[in-house]
XYZ file of C-alpha atoms in Angstrom:
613
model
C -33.327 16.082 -24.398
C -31.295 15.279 -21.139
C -31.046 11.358 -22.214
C -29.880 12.757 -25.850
C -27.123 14.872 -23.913
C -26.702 11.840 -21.782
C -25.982 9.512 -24.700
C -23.904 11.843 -26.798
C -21.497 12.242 -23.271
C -21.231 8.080 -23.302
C -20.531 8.286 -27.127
C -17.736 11.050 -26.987
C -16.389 8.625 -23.827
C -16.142 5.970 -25.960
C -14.256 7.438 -28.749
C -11.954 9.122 -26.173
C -11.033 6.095 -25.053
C -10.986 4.153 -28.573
C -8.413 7.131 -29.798
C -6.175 6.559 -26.521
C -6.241 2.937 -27.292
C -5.144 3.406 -30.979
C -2.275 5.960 -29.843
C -0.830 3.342 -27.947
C -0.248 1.221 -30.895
C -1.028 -2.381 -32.169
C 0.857 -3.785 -29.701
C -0.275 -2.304 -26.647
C -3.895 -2.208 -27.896
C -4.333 -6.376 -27.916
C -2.480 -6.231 -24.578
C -5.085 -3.877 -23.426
C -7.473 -6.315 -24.845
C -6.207 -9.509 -23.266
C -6.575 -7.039 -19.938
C -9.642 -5.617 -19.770
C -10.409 -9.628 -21.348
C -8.963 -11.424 -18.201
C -11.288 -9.137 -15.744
C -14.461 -10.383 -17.299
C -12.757 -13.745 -16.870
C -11.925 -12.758 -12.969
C -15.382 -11.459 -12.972
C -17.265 -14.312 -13.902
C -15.534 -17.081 -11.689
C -15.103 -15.182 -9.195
C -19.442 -15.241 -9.239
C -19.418 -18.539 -10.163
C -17.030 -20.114 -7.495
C -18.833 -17.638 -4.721
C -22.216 -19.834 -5.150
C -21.087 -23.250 -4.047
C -19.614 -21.792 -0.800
C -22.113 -20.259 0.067
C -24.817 -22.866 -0.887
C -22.923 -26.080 0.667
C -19.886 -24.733 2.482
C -21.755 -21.953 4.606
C -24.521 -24.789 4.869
C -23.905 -25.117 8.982
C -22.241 -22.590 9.988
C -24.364 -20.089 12.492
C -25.670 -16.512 12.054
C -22.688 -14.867 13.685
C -20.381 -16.651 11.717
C -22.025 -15.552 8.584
C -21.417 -12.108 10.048
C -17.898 -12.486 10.766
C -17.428 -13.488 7.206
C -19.185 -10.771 5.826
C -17.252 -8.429 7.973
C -14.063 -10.090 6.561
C -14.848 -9.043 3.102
C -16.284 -5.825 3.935
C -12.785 -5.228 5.294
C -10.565 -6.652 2.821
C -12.810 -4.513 0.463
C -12.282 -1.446 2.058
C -8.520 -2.245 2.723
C -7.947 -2.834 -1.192
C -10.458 0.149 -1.951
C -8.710 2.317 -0.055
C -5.271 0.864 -1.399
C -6.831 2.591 -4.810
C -8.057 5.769 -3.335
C -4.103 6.538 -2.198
C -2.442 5.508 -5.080
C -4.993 8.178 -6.998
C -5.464 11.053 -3.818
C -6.785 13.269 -6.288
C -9.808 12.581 -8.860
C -8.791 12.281 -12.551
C -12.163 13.242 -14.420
C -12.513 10.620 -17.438
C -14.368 14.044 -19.063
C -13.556 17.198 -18.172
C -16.487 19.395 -17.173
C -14.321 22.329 -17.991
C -14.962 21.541 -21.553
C -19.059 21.772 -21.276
C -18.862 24.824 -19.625
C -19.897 26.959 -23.050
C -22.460 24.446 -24.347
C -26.079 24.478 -23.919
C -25.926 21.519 -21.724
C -26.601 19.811 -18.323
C -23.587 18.761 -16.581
C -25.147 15.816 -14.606
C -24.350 13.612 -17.751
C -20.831 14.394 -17.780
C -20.691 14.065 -13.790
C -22.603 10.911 -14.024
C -20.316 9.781 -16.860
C -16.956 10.193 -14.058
C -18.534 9.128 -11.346
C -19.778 5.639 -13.270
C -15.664 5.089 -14.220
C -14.732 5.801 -10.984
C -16.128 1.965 -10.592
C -13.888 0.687 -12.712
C -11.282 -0.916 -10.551
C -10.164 -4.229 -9.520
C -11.313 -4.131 -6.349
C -14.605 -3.792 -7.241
C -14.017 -6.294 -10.425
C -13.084 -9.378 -8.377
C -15.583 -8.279 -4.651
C -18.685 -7.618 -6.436
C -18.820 -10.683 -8.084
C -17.983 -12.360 -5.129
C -20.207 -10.719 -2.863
C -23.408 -11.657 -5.438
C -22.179 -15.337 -5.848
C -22.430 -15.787 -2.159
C -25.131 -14.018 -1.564
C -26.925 -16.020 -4.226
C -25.441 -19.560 -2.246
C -26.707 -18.889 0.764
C -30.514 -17.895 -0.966
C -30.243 -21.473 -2.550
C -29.239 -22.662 1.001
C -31.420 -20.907 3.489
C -34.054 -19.059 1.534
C -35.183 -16.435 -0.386
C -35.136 -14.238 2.543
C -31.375 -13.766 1.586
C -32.171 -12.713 -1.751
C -32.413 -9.128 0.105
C -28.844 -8.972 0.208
C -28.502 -8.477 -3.501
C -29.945 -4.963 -3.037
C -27.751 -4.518 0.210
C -24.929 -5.397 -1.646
C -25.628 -2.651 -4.378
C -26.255 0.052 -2.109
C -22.852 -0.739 0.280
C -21.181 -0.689 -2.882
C -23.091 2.693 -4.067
C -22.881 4.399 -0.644
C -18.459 3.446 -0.696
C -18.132 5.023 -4.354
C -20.162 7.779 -3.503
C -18.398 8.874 -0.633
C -15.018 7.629 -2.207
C -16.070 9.892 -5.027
C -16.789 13.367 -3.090
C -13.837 13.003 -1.026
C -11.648 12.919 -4.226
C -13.810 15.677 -5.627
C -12.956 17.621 -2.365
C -9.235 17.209 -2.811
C -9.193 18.311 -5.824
C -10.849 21.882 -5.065
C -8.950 21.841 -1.673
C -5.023 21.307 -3.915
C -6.225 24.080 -5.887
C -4.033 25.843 -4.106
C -0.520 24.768 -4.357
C 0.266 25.256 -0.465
C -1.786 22.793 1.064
C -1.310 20.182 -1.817
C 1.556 18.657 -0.132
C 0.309 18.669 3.428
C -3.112 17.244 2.101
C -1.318 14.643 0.128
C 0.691 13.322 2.762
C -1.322 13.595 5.969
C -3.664 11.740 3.806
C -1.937 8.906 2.874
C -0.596 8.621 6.431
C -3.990 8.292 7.603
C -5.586 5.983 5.093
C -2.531 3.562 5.410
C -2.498 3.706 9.279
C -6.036 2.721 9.253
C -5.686 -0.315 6.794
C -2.916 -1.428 9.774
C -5.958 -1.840 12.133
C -7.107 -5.493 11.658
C -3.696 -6.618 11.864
C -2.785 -4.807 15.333
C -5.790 -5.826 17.042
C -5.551 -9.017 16.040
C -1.635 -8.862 16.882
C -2.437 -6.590 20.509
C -5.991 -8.569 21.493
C -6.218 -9.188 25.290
C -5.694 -12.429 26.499
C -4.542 -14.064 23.712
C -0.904 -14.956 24.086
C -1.915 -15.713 28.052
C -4.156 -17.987 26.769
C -2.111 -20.091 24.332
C 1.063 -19.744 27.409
C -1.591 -21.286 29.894
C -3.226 -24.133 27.586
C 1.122 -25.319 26.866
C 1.553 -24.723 30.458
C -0.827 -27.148 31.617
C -0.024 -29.495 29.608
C 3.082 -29.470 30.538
C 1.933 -29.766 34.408
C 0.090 -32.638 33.001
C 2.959 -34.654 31.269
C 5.311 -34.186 34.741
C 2.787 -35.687 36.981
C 2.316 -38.142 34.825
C 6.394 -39.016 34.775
C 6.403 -38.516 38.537
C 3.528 -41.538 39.037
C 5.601 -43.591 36.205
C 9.084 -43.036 38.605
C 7.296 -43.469 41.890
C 7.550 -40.219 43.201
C 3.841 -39.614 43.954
C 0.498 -41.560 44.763
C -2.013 -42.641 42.287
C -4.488 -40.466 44.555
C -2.099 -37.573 44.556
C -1.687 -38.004 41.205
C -5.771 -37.747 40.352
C -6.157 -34.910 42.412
C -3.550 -32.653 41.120
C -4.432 -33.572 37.670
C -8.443 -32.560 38.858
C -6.757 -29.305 40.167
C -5.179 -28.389 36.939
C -8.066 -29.370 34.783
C -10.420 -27.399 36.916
C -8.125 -24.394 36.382
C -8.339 -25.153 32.585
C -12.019 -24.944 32.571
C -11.785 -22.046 34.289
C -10.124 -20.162 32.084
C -12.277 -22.100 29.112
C -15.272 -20.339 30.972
C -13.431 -17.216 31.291
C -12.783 -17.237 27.407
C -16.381 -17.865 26.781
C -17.793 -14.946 28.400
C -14.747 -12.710 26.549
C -15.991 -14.425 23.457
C -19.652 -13.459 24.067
C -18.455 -9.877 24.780
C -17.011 -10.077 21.940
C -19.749 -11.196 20.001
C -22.081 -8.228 21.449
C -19.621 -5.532 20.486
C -19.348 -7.008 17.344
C -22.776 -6.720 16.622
C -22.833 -2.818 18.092
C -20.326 -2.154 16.268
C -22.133 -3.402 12.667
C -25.468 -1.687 13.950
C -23.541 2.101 14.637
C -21.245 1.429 11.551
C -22.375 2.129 8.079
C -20.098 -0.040 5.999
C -21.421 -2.788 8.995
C -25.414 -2.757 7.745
C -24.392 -4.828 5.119
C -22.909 -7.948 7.252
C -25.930 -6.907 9.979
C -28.361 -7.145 7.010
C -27.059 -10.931 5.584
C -27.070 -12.562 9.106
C -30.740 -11.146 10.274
C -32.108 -12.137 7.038
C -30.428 -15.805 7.233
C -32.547 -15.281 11.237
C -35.539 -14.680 9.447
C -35.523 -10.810 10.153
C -35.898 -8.977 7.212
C -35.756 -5.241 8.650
C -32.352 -4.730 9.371
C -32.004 -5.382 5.809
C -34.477 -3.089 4.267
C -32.955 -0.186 6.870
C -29.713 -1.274 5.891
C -30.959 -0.387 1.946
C -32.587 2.951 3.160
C -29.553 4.231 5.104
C -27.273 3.422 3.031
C -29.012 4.848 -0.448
C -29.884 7.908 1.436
C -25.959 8.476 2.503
C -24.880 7.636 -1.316
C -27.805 10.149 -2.376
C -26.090 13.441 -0.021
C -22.644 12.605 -1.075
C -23.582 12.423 -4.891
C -25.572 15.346 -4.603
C -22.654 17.350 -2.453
C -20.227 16.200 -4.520
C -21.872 17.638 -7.852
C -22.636 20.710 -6.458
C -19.028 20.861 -5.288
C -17.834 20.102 -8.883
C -20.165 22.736 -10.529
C -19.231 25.543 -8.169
C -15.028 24.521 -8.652
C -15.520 24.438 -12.595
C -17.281 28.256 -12.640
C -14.638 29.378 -10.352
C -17.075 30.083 -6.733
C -15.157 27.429 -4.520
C -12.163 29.279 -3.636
C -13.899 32.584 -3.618
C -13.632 34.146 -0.174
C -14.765 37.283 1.457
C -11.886 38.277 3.911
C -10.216 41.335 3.154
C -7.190 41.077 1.080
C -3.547 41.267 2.727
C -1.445 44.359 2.276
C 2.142 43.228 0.627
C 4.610 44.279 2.027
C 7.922 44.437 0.611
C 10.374 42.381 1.810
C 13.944 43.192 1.885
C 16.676 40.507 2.114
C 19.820 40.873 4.143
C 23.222 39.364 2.824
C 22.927 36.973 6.135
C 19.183 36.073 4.965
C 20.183 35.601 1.104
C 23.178 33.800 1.763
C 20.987 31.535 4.279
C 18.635 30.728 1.566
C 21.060 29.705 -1.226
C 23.450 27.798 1.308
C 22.043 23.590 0.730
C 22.471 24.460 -2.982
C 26.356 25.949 -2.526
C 27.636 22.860 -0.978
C 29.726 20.366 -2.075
C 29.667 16.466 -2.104
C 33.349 15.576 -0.949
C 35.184 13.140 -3.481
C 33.097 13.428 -6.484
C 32.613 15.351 -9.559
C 31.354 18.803 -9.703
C 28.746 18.100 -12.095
C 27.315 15.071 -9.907
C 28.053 17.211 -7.015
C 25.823 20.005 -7.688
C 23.331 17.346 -9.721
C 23.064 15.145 -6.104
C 22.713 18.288 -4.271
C 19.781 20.225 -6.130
C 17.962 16.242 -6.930
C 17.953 16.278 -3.196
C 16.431 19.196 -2.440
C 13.625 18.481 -4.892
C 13.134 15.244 -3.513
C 13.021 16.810 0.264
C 9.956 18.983 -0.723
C 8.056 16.739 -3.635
C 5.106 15.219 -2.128
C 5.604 11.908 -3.981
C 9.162 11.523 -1.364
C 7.076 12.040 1.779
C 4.276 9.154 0.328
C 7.340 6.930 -0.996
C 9.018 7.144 2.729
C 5.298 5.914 4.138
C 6.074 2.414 3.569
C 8.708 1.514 5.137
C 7.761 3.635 7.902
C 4.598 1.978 8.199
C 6.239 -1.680 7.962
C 8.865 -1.271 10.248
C 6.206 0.389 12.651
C 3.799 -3.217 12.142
C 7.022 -5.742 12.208
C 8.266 -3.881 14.766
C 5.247 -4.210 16.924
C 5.327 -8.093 16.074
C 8.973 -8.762 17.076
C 8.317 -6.772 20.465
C 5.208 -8.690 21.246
C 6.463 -12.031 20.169
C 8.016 -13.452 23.327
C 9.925 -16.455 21.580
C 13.556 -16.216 21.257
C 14.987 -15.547 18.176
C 18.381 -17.224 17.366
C 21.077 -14.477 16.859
C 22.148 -15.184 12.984
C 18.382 -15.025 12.424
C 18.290 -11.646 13.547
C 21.257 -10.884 10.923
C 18.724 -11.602 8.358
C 16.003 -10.100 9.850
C 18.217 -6.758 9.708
C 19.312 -7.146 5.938
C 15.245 -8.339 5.421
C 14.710 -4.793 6.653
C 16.595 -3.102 4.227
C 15.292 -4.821 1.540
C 12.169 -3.691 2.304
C 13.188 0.278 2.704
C 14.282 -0.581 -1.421
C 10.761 -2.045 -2.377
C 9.395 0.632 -1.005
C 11.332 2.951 -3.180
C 10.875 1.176 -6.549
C 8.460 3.490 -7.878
C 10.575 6.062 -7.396
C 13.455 5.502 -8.105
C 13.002 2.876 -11.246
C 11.404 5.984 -12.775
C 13.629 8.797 -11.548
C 13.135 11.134 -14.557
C 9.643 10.885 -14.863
C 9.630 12.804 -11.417
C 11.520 15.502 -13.408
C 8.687 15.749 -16.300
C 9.577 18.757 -18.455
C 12.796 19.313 -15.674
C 14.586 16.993 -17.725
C 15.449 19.335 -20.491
C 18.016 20.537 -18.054
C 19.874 17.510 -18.102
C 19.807 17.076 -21.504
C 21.155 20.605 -22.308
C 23.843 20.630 -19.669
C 27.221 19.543 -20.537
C 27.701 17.301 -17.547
C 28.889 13.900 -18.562
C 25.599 11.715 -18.887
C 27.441 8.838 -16.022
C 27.603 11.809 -13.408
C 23.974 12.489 -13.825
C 22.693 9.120 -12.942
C 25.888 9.330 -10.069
C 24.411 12.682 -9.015
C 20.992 10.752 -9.075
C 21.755 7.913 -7.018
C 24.106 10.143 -4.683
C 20.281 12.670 -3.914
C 18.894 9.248 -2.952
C 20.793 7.781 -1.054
C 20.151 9.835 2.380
C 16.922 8.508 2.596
C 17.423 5.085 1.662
C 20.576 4.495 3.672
C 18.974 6.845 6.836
C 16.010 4.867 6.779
C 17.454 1.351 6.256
C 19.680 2.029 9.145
C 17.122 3.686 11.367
C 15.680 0.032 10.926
C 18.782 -1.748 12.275
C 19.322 0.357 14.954
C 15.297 -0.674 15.846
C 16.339 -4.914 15.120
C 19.004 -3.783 17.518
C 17.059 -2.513 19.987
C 14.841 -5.379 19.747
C 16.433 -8.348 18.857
C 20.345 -7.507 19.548
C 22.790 -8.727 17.115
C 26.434 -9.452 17.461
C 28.810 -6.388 17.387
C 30.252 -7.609 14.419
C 26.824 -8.108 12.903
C 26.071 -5.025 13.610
C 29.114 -3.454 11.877
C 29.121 -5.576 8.854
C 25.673 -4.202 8.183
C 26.648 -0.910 7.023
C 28.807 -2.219 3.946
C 26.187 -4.718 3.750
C 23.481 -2.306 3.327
C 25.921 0.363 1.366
C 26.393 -2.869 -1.493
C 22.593 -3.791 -1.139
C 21.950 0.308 -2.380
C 24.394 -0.290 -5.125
C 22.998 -3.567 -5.987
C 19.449 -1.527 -6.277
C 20.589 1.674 -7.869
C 22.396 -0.378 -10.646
C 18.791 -1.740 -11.719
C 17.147 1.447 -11.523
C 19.360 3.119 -13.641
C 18.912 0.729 -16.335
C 15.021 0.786 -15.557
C 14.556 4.040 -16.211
C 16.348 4.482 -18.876
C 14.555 2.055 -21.084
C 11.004 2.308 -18.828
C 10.603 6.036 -18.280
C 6.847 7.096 -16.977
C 5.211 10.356 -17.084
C 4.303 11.004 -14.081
C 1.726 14.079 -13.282
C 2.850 16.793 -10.469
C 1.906 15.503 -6.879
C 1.069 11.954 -7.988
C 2.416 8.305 -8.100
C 0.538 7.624 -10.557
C 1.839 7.417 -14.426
C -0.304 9.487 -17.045
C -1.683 7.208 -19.992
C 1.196 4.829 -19.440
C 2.317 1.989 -21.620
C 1.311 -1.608 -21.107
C 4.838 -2.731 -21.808
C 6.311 -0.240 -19.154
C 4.203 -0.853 -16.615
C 5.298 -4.898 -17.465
C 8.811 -3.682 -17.396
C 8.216 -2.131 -14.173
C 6.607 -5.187 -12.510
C 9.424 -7.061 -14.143
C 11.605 -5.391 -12.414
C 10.269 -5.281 -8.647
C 10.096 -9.270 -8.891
C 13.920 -9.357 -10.355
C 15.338 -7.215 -7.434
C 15.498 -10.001 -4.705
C 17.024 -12.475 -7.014
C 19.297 -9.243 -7.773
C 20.189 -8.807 -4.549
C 20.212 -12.491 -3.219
C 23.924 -13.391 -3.833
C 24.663 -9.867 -1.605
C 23.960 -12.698 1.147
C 27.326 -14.866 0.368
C 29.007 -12.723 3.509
C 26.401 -13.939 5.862
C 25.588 -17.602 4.565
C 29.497 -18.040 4.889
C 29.320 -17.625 8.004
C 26.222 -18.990 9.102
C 27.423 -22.496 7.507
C 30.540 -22.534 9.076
C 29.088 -21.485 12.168
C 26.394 -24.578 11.668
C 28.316 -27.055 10.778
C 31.405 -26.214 13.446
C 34.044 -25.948 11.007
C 35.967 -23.591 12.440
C 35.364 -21.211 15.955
C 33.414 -18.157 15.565
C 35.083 -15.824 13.083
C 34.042 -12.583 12.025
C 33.453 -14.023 8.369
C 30.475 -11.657 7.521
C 31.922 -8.389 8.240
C 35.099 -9.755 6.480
C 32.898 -10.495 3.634
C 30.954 -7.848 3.737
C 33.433 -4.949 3.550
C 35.176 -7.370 0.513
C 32.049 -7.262 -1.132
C 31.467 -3.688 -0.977
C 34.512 -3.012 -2.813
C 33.719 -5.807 -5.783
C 30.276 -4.193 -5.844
C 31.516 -0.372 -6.298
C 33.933 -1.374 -8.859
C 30.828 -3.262 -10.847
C 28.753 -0.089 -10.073
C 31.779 2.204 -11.314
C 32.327 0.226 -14.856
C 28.431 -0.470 -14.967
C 27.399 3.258 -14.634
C 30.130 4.301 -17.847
C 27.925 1.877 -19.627
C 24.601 3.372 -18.566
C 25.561 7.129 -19.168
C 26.241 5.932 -22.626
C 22.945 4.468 -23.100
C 21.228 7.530 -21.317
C 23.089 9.640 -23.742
C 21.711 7.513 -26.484
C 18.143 7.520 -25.521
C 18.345 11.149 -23.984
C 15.342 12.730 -26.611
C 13.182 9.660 -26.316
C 13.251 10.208 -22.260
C 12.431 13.523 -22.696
C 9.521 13.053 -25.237
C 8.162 10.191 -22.656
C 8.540 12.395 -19.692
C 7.320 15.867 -20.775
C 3.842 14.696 -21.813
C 3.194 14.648 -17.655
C 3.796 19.109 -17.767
C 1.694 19.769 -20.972
């Protein structure tokens, strides 16, 4: 009876996702097609390229180098795993359990049923393959001893979904409770995207490596001047041999000194891999390519055991959230008490809401003003505002580090490169700026506000953060590689027309591209192949966009270059010139859009309100 249940679950999975397929139309369904078609195809060479490296290009390498490779891929894995796991905090069930809850049924089908599609992302598409392939190169190569990392590779993959899969099952029981959602949310993401940083600042911050690269160019430099001074004269042949002995002694001193640090290395490496869960898998290849076959077979054991508890805790934990027992506490309940506002205390409350934008419309006015305070407490803000911090926090670290000087028009760009980026990290947000207002929308379209000074009222509730982050980035290029003073005030129109520049396309973006988006998520609800196209059309269009914003600065970088005149403040000249061309573009442009949003009004609201139902 339980494999009957178990196959009716997989058949009613299948038709759910035949009917969402056919909803989507003709169209979207042989897009879908050519997808889900051109994964198999990544799939399969992915396997099939895998085998020759490891069968003739892994062919000498040793058995710690096999382990630093596999620890490569175990870490790109996890980094693009848990890439996945932030874009999606919270678990989506592909079948609700809610909706077995009155039949005479087991719910381990269903939960098996969710926890199977929770596989079903690239990630695991394009590494499994290529985990397999190599695996099955190196067996061809060194043995069949190797052939026991087919098994390891299966259980590392079922021990990271299993956990992957309770922790999501755990979020969604713990932002049960609207409170904590956004804390959880964004202290999450924080984490997970501080942690894929990792790799890249230890290999950025690891000791002894720019002293080492200084000292090799420094003694070759000693090197090259003796030689010049025995060439001119200046010194003996025999002075000459023993200072060069003296340096080269030095060099193999250090060469020694690197060795040990490298062998160091090497053992913490290997502690590291043996203490480490997602490690047994790289510890595993490279004793088995040794000849020692129980690290693999512990590796195996561990690692199924591990994906055993977590499936097992994370179906009780799904059973007792469906029937209602995981937020049931026993503390005593609160007494509520009433609570009595003062004038001072009411008047405190309403007063962000009662201000006023200077210079602009009352309608955009109040629209910027109440956008921005929904923005200021949405979750999705506080994840959309972790990228840039998170970028300028790595780049940051790099330009600090790096000790070579940077040429000071270079660090121009590296400023307006820096803005930039606070705008890609915005994208999808504000491309799709009333899909964030789901069924909130209906207020715009019943208002009589003139459509251009809702987008203006949009843009207006945005631009604090962009602008206060992309200049909170200057002020750090500043700090670290200074700029002229003119630079440094010709980026503020710069940046100011850049926003335009960016604002302009996501008006139009989402306006024709609107997303559903569901409450406390990035993530768009059963979108539409063609949006999400439109979408990624759009974030490769905005640097080419944005690119002739960089006249003001070329100009004077070329005549600066080629000497045609003395230094002249030409970019902030430019710059503030610009601006004013730009805001009269975004001025005519945005008439044009408010008649296009009035237009296409219903249709945005049919798109966006599917994300509240």
């Amino acid at each position: 009876m339980i494999w009957q249940h178990l196959r009716t679950v997989f058949w009613l999975r299948w038709r759910i996702r035949v009917n969402q397929i056919k909803r989507l139309g003709t169209v979207n369904a042989v897009i879908t097609a050519i997808f889900f078609a051109l994964l198999l195809l990544l799939a399969v060479m992915s396997f099939v390229s895998a085998i020759p490296v490891g069968h003739y290009l892994l062919h000498d390498f040793s058995a710690f180098t096999l382990l630093a490779i596999w620890d490569g891929l175990v870490c790109v894995f996890l980094m693009f795993w848990l890439i996945g796991v932030v874009t999606e905090l919270q678990r989506s069930e592909t079948v609700s359990p809610e909706k077995f809850l009155h039949l005479p049924v087991p719910l381990s089908g269903v939960f098996l049923i969710n926890y199977i599609s929770s596989w079903m992302a690239l990630s695991v598409v394009y590494f499994l393959p290529t985990m397999v392939g190599l695996a099955v190169g190196l067996a061809l190569d060194r043995g069949p001893a190797l052939l026991w990392a087919l098994p390891l590779i299966a259980a590392f993959f079922l021990m990271v979904t299993a956990l992957t899969y309770q922790f999501r099952g755990w979020l969604a029981a713990m932002m049960s409770n609207p409170r904590r959602r956004r804390s959880i949310i964004f202290g999450i993401t924080f984490v997970f995207v501080g942690l894929a940083q990792l790799p890249t600042l230890f290999s950025m911050w690891s000791p002894g490596r720019t002293e080492r690269k200084h000292a090799a160019v420094k003694h070759l430099e000693q090197e090259t001047e003796l030689w010049n001074k025995r060439q001119a004269g200046e010194i003996t042949p025999s002075e000459y041999l023993n200072q060069v002995s003296e340096i080269r002694r030095e060099t193999e001193r250090a060469k020694t000194d690197h060795e040990h640090s490298s062998q160091l290395t090497q053992e913490w490496a290997l502690l590291g891999n043996q203490v480490f869960p997602p490690g047994w898998l790289p510890w595993g290849v490279m004793s088995a390519a040794q000849g020692v076959i129980w690290p693999a077979l512990a590796g195996i054991a561990g690692m199924s055991l591990i994906s055993a508890a977590s499936l097992w805790r994370s179906y009780r934990t799904t059973i007792r959230y469906y029937t209602g027992q995981f937020n049931q506490g026993t503390g005593k309940l609160k007494s509520l008490k009433p609570v009595v506002k003062t004038a001072q205390t009411a008047g405190s409350s309403t007063q962000l809401l009662e201000r006023r934008v200077p210079l602009v419309s009352e309608y955009a006015s109040a629209i910027a003003v109440s956008c921005f305070r929904s923005i200021v407490r949405a979750p999705e803000a506080k994840m959309m505002l972790l990228s840039p911090i998170i970028l300028a926090f790595v780049f940051g670290s790099m330009m600090f580090r790096e000790s070579t000087d940077i040429d000071t028009p270079i660090r121009s760009i590296m400023a307006i490169g820096a803005v930039a980026m606070t705008f890609f990290g915005m994208v999808q947000f504000v491309g799709n700026q009333f899909g964030f207002d789901r069924g909130g929308f209906r207020v715009f379209v019943l208002c009589p506000a003139p459509r251009r000074d809702i987008l203006f009222g949009k843009n207006l509730s945005v631009a604090p953060l962009a602008l206060g982050m992309s200049w909170l980035l200057i002020a750090l290029v500043q700090v670290l590689r200074p700029m002229h003073l003119d630079h440094l005030a010709a980026m503020v129109p710069q940046s100011i027309a850049m926003f335009l520049v960016f604002c302009m396309m996501a008006n139009w973006l989402s306006i024709f591209a609107p997303m559903p988006i569901a409450a406390g998520s990035m993530k768009p609800s059963n979108p539409r192949v063609m949006l999400v196209l439109l979408q990624v059309l759009f974030t490769f269009s905005l640097p080419l966009a944005m690119a002739p914003t960089l006249l003001p600065w070329l100009a004077e970088f070329l005549l600066v270059y080629f000497q045609w005149t003395p230094r002249l403040p030409v970019f902030l000249i430019g710059a503030l010139f610009q601006l004013a061309a730009i805001g009269l573009l975004y001025h005519v442009i945005l008439a044009l859009q408010g008649e296009s949003l009035q237009a296409r009004e219903q249709k945005i609201l049919d798109v966006v309100s599917k994300a509240s139902e």
